[in-house]
């Protein structure tokens, strides 16, 4: 046992000694290695700092050469040439050389040379800013061919340090002895180390398991990031993506592959990119741990999103390597904030408007809570009651019993709050010695849930309105008394005035027969006209007074409504033509005889048509008549409509229509005349007939007056006519000798045919001079004188005939319907005035009236069916066919003559208009207008009439010429229609 134990002890001792030696040797080697490593690191650090100084020196040299070659100062402004980069390594060398006097001296020399180089560099930069030439010269003088002192000193110090490094790291046997001894001791200790090998293996296995577990945890962390509700990405220092999670695609629209290694600014606008670049560069430079910023990004489809980005700096071994960013989509929150800001702005504007309304409204406005305490009052409240806002806010009406009616207010306040409804009332409040009246409206105020939290009251001061109402009531009472007295006075006065007027008119008619000179007859005619006008006014006053007094009774006699209506219109045709108005009639077939008062119906129509023409300056006046038969077929309701295109009646003034002695505008009396009695009398007469009257706007402008009157049918007894009995009627102009002065060939044919058909003997004079010569040759009953004729016109011919002392009836027969034409004819001595195209039976009546065989108030001839037609075709031959009386040859002759003559004249009109000879063009237009009265072509006639008016009023030449060309198109269309009519005939 002992034998064995000693070797074991020796081996154990040897092992112990070996281990001890190995430990001591390792300790000493480690200490030497540590010292060696410290020296190596120190030397290496010095070499690095000297290399940095050498590099900066070369960089300064290179920058100077670059500036010298290119002249670009950017070489001198490079960021890597800063003073800090030169100064820092020198100071670090001084710290490392502390304790070594020789090394410290070399470092001081180096510092001096570096500072000199820094001063020179700064001076060079300032000189380059001031003068590039001086800077270049300075560089050339500063840089010799041989290396400078700084470069030489740096090179020597580097060589010294490299030599020292080689000495420290070079091979040596004395240095290898510990290694050999260590190997020997290691061999002895192999067996010892083998025991620990198994432990090492076990530790390695444990480390592998720990690493696998770490990787699993890392995978879980990544999955957690992927599943998180935010976008996570990392980038390098340049801002290029190095990692993005799945949420990044949802936010940006780009896939992970599309974003990888792409710059972050691809998602930004240039302005945002520049701002964020500066922000994150500053964060990296200052070492700020994290930043939070909000900005907009641009998705792949161009859509913009607001994001909030949390950025953390990534470091590896303490060195900045990139950014880690957590991004949250805040678009919805941003939009919500914007809506909130807009809502706040709108609320502020609404509040400002509300405050402005409260401050400026003339009404009293106040707001109370449910307890009746005042919450807000406006300025009007303060000035009216003499109570300021500070005094009344939070208090009730009971606190001011002298100024506010607390009891009545509390009752209405409770009604508003409890019933949750608006309450309106009138209140009387005594303020000082004055009683004020208020119209108050109180209504509940509700919150967003609809609950009533108070009330608002608006009080309007109606004191002046109440006073005016009392004044109006008193004035109305006095007016009614005065009105009754006026009506009695008017009734009596009208009767008193009518008696002497009847005498004046009667004796004037007798005096007219005794007058021999034209001047005397003219004076008598003026007296008679004035007396008749005064009689109309007096009759209207009498009728109005009689109606109001209940003394007017309607007659009941048989009359023909169609004839009465035509007779009424005939009275105003000349007057309408003088004003340039169209007088139209639209009437249903009214062949039945009615029972009623024709005089009053005619009076109603006279008043309405007279007013329509009076208040219309251009356009047309139209009378429309329709009949409605009742069920028993013994009663007919006539409905009349008188429409015009005049000044119209504003809607707010229609209630005044028909008031006694009232016109819509006081200026109308001076402009249009009258005393405002016509419509009042008309309304009363219609009401007396049990009819109705309404005033409307005319769709074409102006006014439309509608009324309806019921009548009974006149059913005569049927009397059998004896066989063979027949009624023979003589032609209306049988045996009459008539001279026609007319130069237009077409009108000559028409006049001769019309008058001959009526039984007259007709002679023709083609000029005014010929008419003057012929009227003495035969005892003519009447002369139909055209106005426009060559050599001598109709007016001059009439004056010569009158100056010769002849009283032969002369009727103007002309196409002129301009204002003033009628007066010219009458002043020249003519008896009457008939416009073309004339209605034959109307012309017959004028002739018979002129020669004294028919009175003006006699019922007119019953018109033919074509005369009442309201359909206006392009060409209307009904008039010509009625004159021709189905004479085919005569009709063809007239139409062919019309086409030949008018075509020639129209060509001359075009030629005159083209040369600007408007006087000649006016004459041709008048000839065409006269011819167009025979063949009624309404559109062309209207255009020709407009051309005549434009030439007469000296309208612009371009406008007249344009109308002539438009008329030319219509004229050609008219000729085509006439040619078709000729083929049909």
PDB file of N, CA and C in Angstrom, residues 114 198 442 547 676 892:
ATOM      1  N   UNK A 114       0.009  71.846 -35.864  1.00  0.00           N
ATOM      2  CA  UNK A 114      -1.415  71.623 -36.215  1.00  0.00           C
ATOM      3  C   UNK A 114      -2.214  72.898 -36.062  1.00  0.00           C
ATOM      4  N   UNK A 198     -15.311  16.492 -19.859  1.00  0.00           N
ATOM      5  CA  UNK A 198     -16.719  16.070 -19.838  1.00  0.00           C
ATOM      6  C   UNK A 198     -17.608  17.194 -19.323  1.00  0.00           C
ATOM      7  N   UNK A 442     -92.986  83.353 -26.343  1.00  0.00           N
ATOM      8  CA  UNK A 442     -92.103  82.548 -25.513  1.00  0.00           C
ATOM      9  C   UNK A 442     -92.114  81.114 -26.024  1.00  0.00           C
ATOM     10  N   UNK A 547    -125.796 103.296 -58.706  1.00  0.00           N
ATOM     11  CA  UNK A 547    -125.519 101.935 -58.217  1.00  0.00           C
ATOM     12  C   UNK A 547    -125.350 101.952 -56.712  1.00  0.00           C
ATOM     13  N   UNK A 676    -109.864 107.819 -62.330  1.00  0.00           N
ATOM     14  CA  UNK A 676    -109.881 106.567 -61.595  1.00  0.00           C
ATOM     15  C   UNK A 676    -111.263 106.029 -61.322  1.00  0.00           C
ATOM     16  N   UNK A 892    -107.302  84.848-109.974  1.00  0.00           N
ATOM     17  CA  UNK A 892    -106.016  84.547-110.597  1.00  0.00           C
ATOM     18  C   UNK A 892    -105.334  85.819-111.093  1.00  0.00           C
TER      19      UNK A 892
END
